[in-house]
Short mmCIF file of C-alpha atoms in Angstrom, two decimals:
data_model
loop_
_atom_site.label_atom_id
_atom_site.label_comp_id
_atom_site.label_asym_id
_atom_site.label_seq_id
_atom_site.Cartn_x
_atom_site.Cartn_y
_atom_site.Cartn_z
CA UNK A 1 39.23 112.64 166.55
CA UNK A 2 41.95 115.00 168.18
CA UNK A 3 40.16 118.57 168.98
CA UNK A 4 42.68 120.63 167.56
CA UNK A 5 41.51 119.43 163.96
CA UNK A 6 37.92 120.03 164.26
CA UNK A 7 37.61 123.55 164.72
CA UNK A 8 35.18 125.10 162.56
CA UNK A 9 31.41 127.40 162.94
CA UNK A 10 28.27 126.36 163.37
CA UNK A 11 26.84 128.05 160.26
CA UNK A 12 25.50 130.94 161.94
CA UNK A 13 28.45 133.39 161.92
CA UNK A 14 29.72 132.01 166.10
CA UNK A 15 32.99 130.38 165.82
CA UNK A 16 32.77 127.06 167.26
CA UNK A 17 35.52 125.02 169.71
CA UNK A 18 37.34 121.85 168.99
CA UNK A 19 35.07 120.46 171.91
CA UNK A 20 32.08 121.95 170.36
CA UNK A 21 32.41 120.09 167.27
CA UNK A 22 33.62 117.07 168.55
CA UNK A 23 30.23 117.11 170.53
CA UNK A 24 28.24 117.58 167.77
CA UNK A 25 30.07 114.77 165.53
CA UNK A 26 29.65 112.38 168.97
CA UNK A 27 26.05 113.78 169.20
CA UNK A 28 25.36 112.36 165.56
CA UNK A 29 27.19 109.46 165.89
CA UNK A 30 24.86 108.54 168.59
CA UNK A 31 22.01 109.61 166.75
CA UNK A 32 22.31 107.53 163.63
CA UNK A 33 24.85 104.46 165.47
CA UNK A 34 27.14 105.22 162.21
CA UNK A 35 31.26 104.87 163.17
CA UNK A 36 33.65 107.59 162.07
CA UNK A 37 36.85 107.07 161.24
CA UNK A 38 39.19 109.64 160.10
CA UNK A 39 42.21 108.51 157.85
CA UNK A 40 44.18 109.10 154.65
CA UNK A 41 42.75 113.04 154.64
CA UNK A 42 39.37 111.80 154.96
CA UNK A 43 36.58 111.19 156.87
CA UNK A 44 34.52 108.31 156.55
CA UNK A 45 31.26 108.38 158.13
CA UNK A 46 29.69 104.97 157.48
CA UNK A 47 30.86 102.38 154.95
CA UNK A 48 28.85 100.28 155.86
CA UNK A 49 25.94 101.63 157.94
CA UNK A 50 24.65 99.89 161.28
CA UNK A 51 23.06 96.22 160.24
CA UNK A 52 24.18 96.44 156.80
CA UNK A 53 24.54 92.99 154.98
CA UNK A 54 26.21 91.95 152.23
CA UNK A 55 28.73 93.49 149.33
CA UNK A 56 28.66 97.09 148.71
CA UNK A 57 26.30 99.38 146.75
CA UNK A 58 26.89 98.63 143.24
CA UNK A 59 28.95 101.45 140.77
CA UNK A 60 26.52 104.47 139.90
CA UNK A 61 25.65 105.01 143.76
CA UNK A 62 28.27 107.80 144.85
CA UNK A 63 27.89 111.34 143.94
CA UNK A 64 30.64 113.66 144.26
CA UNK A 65 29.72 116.92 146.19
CA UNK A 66 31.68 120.08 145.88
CA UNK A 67 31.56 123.58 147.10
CA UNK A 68 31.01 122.64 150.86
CA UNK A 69 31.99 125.88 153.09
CA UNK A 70 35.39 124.62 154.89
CA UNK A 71 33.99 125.51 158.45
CA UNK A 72 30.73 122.81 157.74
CA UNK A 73 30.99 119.11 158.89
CA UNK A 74 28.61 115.84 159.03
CA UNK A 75 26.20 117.09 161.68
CA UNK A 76 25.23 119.44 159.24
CA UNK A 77 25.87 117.84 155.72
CA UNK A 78 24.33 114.07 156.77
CA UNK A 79 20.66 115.58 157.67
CA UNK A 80 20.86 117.45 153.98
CA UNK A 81 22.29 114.48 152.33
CA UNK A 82 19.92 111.68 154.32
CA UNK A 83 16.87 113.63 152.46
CA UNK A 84 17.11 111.14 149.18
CA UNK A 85 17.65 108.11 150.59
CA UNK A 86 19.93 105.72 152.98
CA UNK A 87 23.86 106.66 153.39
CA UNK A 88 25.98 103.24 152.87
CA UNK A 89 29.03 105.86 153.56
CA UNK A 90 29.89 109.98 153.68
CA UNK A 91 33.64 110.59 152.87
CA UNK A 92 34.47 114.65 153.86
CA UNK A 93 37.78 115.16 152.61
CA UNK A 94 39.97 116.88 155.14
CA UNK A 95 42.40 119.60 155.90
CA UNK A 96 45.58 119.02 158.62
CA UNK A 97 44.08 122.37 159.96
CA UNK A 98 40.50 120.78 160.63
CA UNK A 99 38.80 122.52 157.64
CA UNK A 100 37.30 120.57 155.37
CA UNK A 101 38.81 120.60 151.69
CA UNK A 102 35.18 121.83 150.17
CA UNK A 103 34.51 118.57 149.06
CA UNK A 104 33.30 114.75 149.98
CA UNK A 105 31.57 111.69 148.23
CA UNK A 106 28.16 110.73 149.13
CA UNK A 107 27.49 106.75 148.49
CA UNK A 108 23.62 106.05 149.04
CA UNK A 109 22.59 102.46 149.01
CA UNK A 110 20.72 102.15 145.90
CA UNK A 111 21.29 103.98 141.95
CA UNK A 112 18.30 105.60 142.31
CA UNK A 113 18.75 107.65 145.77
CA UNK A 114 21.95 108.64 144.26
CA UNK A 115 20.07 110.19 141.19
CA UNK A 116 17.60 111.66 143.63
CA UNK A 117 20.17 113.26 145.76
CA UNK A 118 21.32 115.02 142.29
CA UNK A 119 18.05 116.45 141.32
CA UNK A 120 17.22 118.03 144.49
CA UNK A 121 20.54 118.35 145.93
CA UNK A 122 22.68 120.40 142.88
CA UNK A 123 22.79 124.09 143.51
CA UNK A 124 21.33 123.71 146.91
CA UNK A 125 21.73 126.70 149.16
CA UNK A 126 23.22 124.97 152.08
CA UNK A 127 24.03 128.09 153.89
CA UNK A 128 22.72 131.79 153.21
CA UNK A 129 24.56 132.79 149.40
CA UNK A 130 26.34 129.17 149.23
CA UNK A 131 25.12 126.99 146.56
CA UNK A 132 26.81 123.36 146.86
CA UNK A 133 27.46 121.10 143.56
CA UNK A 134 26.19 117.51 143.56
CA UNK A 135 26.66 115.14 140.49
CA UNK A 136 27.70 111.61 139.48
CA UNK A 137 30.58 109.82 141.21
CA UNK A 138 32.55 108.08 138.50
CA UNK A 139 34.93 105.69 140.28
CA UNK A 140 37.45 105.09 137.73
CA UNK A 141 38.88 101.50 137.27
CA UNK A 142 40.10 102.23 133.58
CA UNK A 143 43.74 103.25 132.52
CA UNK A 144 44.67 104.80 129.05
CA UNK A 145 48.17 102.63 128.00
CA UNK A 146 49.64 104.63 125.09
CA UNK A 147 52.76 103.76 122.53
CA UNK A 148 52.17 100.07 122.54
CA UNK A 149 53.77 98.56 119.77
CA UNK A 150 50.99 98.14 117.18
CA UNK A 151 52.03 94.52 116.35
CA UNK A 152 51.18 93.32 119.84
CA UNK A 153 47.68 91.41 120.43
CA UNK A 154 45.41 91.80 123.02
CA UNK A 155 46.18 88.27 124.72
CA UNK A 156 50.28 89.61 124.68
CA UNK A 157 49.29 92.96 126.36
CA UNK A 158 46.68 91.22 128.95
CA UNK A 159 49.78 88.92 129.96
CA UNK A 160 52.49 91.95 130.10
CA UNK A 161 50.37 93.87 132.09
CA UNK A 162 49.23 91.25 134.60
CA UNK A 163 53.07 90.94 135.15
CA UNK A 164 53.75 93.78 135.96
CA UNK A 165 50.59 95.13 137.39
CA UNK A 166 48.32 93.90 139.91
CA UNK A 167 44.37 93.43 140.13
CA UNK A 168 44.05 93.35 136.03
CA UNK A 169 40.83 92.43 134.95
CA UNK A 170 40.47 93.25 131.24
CA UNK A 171 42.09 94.99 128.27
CA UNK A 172 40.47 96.91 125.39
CA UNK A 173 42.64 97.07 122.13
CA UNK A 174 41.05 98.21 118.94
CA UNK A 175 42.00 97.18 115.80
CA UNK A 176 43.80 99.70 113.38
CA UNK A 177 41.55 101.56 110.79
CA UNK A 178 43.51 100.70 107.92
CA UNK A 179 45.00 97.11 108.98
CA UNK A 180 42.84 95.04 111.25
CA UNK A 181 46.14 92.90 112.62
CA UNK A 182 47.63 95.28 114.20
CA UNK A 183 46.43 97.75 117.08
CA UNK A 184 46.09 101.19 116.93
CA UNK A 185 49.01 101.89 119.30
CA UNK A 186 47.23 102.11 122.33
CA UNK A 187 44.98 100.11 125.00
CA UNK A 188 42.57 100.57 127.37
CA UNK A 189 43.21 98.79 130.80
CA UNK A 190 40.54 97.60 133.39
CA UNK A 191 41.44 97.03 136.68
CA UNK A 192 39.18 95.70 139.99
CA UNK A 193 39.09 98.78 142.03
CA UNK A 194 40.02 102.19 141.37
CA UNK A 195 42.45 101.66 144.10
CA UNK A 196 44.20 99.33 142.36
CA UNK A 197 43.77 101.48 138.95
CA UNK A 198 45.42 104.11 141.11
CA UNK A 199 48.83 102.26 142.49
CA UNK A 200 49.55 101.03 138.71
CA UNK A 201 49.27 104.24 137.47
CA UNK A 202 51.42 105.08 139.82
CA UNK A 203 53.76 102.13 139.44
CA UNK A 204 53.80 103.08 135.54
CA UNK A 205 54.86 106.76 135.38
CA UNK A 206 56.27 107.65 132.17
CA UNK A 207 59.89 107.90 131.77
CA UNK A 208 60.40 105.53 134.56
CA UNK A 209 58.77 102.45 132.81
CA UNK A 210 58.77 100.74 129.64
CA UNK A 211 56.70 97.60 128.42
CA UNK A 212 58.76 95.85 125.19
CA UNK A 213 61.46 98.27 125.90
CA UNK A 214 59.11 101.25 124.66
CA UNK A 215 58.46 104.17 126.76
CA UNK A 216 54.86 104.17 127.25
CA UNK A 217 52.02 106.75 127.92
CA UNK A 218 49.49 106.35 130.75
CA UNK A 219 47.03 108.12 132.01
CA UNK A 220 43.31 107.95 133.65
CA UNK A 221 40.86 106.83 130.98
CA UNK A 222 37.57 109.24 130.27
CA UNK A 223 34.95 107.05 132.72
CA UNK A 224 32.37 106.19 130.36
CA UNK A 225 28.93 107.94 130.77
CA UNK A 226 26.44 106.60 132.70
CA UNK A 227 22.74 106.68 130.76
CA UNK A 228 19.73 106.13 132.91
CA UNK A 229 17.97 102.76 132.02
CA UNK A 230 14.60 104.60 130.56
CA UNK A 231 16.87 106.67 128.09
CA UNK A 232 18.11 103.54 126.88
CA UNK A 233 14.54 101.75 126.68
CA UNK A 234 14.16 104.12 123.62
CA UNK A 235 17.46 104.12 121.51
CA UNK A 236 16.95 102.86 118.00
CA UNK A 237 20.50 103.48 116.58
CA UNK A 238 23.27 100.83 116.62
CA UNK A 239 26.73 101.60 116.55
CA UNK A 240 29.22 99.22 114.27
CA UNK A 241 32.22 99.14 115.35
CA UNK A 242 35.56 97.80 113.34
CA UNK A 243 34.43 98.08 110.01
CA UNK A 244 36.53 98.22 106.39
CA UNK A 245 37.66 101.92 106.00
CA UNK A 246 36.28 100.74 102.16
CA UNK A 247 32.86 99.62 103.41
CA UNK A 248 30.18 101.80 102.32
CA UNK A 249 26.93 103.12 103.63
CA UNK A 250 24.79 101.37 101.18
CA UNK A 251 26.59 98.02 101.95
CA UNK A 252 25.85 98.17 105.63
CA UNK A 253 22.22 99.23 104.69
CA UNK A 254 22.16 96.47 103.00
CA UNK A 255 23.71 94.30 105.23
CA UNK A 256 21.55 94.89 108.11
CA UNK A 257 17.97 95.26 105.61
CA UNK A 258 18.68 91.33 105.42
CA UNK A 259 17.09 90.83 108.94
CA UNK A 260 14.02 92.82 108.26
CA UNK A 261 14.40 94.74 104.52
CA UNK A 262 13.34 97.98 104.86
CA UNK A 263 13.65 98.26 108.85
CA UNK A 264 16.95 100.74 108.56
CA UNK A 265 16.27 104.45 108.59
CA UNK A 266 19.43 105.62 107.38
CA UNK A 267 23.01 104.55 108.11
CA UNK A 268 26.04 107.43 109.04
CA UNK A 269 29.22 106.21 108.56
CA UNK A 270 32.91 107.83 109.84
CA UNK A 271 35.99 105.66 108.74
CA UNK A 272 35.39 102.48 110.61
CA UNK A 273 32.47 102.76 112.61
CA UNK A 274 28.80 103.85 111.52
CA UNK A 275 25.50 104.54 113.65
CA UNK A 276 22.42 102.62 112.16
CA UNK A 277 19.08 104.23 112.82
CA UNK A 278 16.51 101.58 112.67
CA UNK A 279 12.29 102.83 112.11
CA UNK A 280 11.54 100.46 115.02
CA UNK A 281 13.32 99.78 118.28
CA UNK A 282 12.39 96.20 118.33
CA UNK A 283 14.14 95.42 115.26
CA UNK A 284 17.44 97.13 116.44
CA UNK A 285 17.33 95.06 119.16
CA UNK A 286 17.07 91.84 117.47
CA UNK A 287 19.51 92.97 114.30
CA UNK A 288 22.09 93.88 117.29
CA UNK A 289 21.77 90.84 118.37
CA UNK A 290 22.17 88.97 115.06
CA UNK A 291 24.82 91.24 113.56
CA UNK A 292 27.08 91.71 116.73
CA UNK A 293 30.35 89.38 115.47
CA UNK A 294 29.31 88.98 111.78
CA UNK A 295 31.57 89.79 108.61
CA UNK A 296 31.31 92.26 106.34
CA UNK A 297 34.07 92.91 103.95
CA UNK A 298 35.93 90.97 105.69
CA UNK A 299 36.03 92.62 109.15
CA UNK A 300 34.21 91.18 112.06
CA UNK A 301 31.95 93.51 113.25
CA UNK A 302 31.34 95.28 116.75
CA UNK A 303 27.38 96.32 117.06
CA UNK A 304 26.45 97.76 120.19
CA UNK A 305 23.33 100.21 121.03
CA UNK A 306 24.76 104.00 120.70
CA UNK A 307 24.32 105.78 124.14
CA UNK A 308 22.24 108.93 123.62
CA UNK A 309 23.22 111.92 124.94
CA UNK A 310 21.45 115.49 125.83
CA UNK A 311 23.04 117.58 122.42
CA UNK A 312 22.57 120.94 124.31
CA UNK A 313 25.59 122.07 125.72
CA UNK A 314 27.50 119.02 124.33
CA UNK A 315 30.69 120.90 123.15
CA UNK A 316 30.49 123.18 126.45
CA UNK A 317 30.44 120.11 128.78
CA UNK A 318 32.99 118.52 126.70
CA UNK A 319 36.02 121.52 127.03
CA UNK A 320 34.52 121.77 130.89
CA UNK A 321 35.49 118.22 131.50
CA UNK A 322 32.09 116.97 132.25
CA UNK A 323 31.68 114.39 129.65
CA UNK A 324 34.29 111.76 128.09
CA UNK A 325 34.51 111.38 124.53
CA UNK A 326 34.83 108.01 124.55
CA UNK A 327 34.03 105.40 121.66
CA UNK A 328 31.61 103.70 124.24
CA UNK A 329 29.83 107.07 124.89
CA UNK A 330 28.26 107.83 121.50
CA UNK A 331 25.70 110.12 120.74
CA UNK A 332 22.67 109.83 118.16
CA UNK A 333 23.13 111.73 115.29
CA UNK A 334 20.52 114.40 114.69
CA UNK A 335 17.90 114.66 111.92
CA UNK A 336 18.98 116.21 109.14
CA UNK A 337 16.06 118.89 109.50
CA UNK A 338 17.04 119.76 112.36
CA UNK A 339 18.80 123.22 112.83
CA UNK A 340 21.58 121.82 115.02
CA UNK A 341 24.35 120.92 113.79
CA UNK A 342 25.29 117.42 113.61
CA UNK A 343 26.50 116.16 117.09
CA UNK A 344 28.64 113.10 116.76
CA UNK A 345 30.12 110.61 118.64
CA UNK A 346 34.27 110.43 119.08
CA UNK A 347 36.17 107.85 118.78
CA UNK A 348 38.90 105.84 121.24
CA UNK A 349 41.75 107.95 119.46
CA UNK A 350 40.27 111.12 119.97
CA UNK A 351 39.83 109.94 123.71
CA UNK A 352 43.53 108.53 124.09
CA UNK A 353 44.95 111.93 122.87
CA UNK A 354 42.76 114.18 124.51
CA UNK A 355 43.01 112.12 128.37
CA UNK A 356 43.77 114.03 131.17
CA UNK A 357 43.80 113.15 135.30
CA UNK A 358 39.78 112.95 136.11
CA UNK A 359 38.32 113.33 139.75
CA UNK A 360 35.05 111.57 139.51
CA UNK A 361 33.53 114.63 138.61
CA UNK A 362 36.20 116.86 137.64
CA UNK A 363 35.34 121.07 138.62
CA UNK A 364 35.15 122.96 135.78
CA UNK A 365 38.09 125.41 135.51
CA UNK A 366 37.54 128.60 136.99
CA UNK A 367 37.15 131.84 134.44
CA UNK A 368 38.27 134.20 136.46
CA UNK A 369 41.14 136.86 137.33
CA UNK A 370 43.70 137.30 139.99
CA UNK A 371 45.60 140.29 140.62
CA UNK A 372 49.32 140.32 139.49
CA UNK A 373 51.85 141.34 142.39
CA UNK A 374 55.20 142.77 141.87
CA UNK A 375 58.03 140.47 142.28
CA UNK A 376 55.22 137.13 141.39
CA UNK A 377 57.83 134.53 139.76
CA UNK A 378 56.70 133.22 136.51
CA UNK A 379 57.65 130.45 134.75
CA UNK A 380 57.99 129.80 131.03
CA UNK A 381 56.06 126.83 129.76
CA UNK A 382 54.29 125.38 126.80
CA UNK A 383 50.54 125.25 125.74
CA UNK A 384 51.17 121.81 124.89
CA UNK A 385 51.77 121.00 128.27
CA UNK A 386 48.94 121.60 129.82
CA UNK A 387 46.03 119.61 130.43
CA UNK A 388 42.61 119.96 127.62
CA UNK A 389 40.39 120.68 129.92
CA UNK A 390 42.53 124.26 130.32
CA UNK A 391 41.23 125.28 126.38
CA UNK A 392 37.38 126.38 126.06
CA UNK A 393 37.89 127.38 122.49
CA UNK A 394 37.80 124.56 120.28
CA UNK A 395 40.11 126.56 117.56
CA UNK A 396 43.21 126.01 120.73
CA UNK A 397 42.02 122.22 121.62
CA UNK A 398 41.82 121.36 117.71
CA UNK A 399 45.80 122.79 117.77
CA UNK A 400 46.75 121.18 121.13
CA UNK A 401 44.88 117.33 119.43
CA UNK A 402 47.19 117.65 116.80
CA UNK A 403 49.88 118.85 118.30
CA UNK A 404 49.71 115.26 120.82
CA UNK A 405 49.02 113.41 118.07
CA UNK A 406 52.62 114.77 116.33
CA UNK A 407 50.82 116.21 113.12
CA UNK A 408 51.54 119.85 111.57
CA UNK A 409 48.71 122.09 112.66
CA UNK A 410 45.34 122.07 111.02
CA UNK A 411 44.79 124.50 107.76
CA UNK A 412 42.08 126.89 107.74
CA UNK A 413 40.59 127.98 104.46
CA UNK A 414 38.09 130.68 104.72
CA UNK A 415 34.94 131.30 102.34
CA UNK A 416 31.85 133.30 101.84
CA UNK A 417 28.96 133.48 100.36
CA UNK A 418 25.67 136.18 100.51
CA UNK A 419 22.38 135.17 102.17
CA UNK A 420 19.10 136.60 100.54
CA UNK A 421 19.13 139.56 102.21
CA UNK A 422 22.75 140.57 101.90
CA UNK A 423 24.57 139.30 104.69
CA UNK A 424 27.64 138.14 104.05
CA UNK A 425 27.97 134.70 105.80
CA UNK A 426 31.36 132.95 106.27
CA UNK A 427 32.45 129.24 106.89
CA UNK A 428 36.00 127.68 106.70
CA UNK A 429 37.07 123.95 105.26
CA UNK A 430 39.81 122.68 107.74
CA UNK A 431 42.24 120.37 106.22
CA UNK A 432 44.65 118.11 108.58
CA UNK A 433 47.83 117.37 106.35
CA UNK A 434 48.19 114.11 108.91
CA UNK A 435 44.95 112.77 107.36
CA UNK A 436 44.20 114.33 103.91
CA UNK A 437 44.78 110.93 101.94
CA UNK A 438 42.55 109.28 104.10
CA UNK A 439 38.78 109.04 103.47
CA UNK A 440 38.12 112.33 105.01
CA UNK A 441 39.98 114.64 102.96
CA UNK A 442 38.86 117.85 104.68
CA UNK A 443 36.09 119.08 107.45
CA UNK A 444 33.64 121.51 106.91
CA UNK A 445 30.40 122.48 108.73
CA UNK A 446 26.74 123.10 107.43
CA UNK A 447 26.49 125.92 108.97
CA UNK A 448 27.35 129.10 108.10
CA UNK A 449 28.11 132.27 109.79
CA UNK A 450 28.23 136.09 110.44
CA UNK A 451 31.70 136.31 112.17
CA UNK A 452 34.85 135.21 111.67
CA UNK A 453 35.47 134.06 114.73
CA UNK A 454 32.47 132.09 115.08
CA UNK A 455 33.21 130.88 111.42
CA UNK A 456 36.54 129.11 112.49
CA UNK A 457 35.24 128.32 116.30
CA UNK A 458 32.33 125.95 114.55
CA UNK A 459 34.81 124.68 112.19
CA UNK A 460 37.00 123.51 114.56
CA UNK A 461 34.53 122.43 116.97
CA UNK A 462 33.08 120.45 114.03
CA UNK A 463 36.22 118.66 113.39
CA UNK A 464 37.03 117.60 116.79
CA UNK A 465 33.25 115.88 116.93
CA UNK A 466 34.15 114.20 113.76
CA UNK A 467 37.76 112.87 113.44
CA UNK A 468 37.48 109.00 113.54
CA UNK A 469 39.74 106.27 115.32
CA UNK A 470 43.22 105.99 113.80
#
């Protein structure tokens, strides 16, 4: 560790020397018998720990820290972080100055001392007024391959991109809504590592590469949300996946009353997939089981258990960045007398169009000003091009979906109607010309309301949480 790139404070307001902190670091590194080693713009502190054994912790043990004051290093951020459980490794990311860069990744040893650390450790006030940010690590293996030709299978793209990639270890196609032999255009690719996720993304920059002599789209894929085991001890609802577009409700009611008849709730279907609320969790268990390959209508069916998630906030933590609307992350509809509105789950296409770069727990974008100086070059640019975690109004990210996806803009029609004691109460119908001779003609909410502008915001949040795979 070269003293020049340590310098920093001691939390109390002193400034302290490059020998100071190198002291301190040596002092803890004594302490605890951990090695540091600082490389790549990081330092690793650990990885593995003193007598450790084995493979690494398992994924789901790394939480991502942020807001770390720049002048604060391990011998004060290990004691805080040791508090819920063993460190396997600390990773500080680092400045060439010495500061830190107000960040680092925490692995513990175990799931569990990783959720810990998140319960007592988010909005900690590490120093007086500073309030640090722990949640989830999601190390992303997962790339989003766009513009595949839609006649190619999934055993053709496995091969094409184990030639020219390395460390493949799966691909995801879905089939297309409206013709099951062909693919919907685009694949999701699983790799060993996120390192190795990371140098074929790099490898595969668009405009530089082509696979079948197309020019192909890839980006990071949405890392699938993690639900705790007891959450999922509960779930009753079954999601079907790759069903007709024709298949109706009452035919998969049907279909899956054969195992038990009368054990399904209620069945909610969206072009070709459908969530199947069962009375008892037992007998969604077994049906899963049963069903998971079968054929109706002719399609052979995906059934999985739908992965609940918390519907406060969903919307908010979706335009923040903070969950992935993923296929594979789906959320339990709610009861119809319920006063939220319905909170759906989104499909792989909605996903694929809507991907953007993810740090395992991406910041939210800051809401703030900056003063404008004289003479501050700007440069022209387009909406389109930037990323969707930039929109928090789900009128501009309905606009920016479609405009990715190459359709016309949506169409907003606006009515009204009185409530009993005179309030005049609006709610629009959005129609997508892309789509409007498919099942789904047009999108409306079942909620009304007093403004305008939260009359079109619903409706186009509404839409976004229910457009189905194409």
């Amino acid at each position: 560790m070269n003293e020049e790139n340590i310098d920093g404070t001691n939390g109390c307001g002193k400034v302290r020397t490059g020998t100071q902190n190198e002291a301190a670091l040596l002092a803890l590194m004594e302490k605890t018998g951990y090695n540091m080693v600082q490389e790549n713009g990081q330092r690793k502190f650990g990885g593995p720990p003193p007598g450790w054994e084995g493979p690494p912790p398992p994924r789901g043990c790394e939480v991502f820290v942020g807001k770390i004051p720049r002048d604060m290093y391990e011998d004060e951020l290990v004691p805080v972080f040791e508090r819920a459980g063993k460190i396997y490794e600390f990773r500080l990311m680092m400045e060439f100055s010495g500061e830190n860069r107000g960040y680092a990744f925490v692995m513990y040893t175990t799931k569990e001392e990783a959720q810990l650390a998140i319960r007592i450790l988010n909005n900690y006030e590490i120093r007086p007024g500073k309030f640090i940010g722990v949640c989830v690590s999601l190390d992303n293996c997962r790339l989003f391959i766009g513009a595949i030709p839609k006649e190619k299978k999934k055993e053709e793209i496995l091969d094409e991109m184990k030639k020219v990639t390395e460390g493949v270890v799966d691909v995801i196609v879905y089939p297309s809504a409206t013709d099951k032999t062909k693919n919907r255009g685009f694949a999701f690719v699983e790799y060993e590592s996120h390192r190795a996720a990371a140098m074929a993304r790099r490898k595969l920059i668009p405009g530089t590469f082509q696979l079948w002599g197309h020019t192909i789209q890839v980006d990071w894929a949405d890392p699938e949300k993690e639900v705790d085991e007891e959450t999922m001890q509960r779930v009753k609802v079954l999601y079907v996946r790759n069903l007709m577009i024709s298949t109706t409700e009452e035919t998969i009611k049907a279909e899956f009353n054969k195992f038990k008849p009368g054990g399904v709730e209620r069945v909610k279907k969206l072009r070709d997939y459908a969530f199947v609320h069962f009375f008892n969790r037992d007998d969604a268990v077994a049906a899963m089981s049963v069903m998971n390959g079968k054929c109706i209508d002719g399609a052979s069916i995906e059934v999985t258990l739908a992965k609940p998630v918390n519907k406060e906030n969903t919307w908010k933590q979706h335009l923040n960045g903070q969950i992935s609307p993923n296929s594979e992350n789906l959320i339990v509809f709610a009861n119809k007398e319920e006063s939220h509105p319905k909170t759906l789950g989104k499909s792989p296409a909605l996903q694929a169009r809507l991907n953007g770069q993810h740090s395992p727990s991406p910041p939210e974008i800051e809401r703030c000003t900056y003063p404008f100086f004289p003479g501050t070059k700007l440069t022209p640019i387009s909406m389109y091009s930037l990323k969707s975690n930039h929109f928090n109004s789900a009128v501009m990210h309905l606009d920016y979906y479609c405009n990715k996806n190459n359709w016309t803009p949506p169409e907003y029609y606006l009515y009204s109607t009185t409530s009993q004691d005179g309030k005049l109460l609006l709610v629009y119908k959005i129609v997508i010309p892309a789509i409007a001779n498919g099942s789904q003609s047009y999108f409306m909410p079942d909620k009304l309301c007093t403004t305008l502008e939260d009359a079109k915001e619903l409706a186009a949040q509404f839409t976004l949480l229910h457009l189905g795979p194409f």
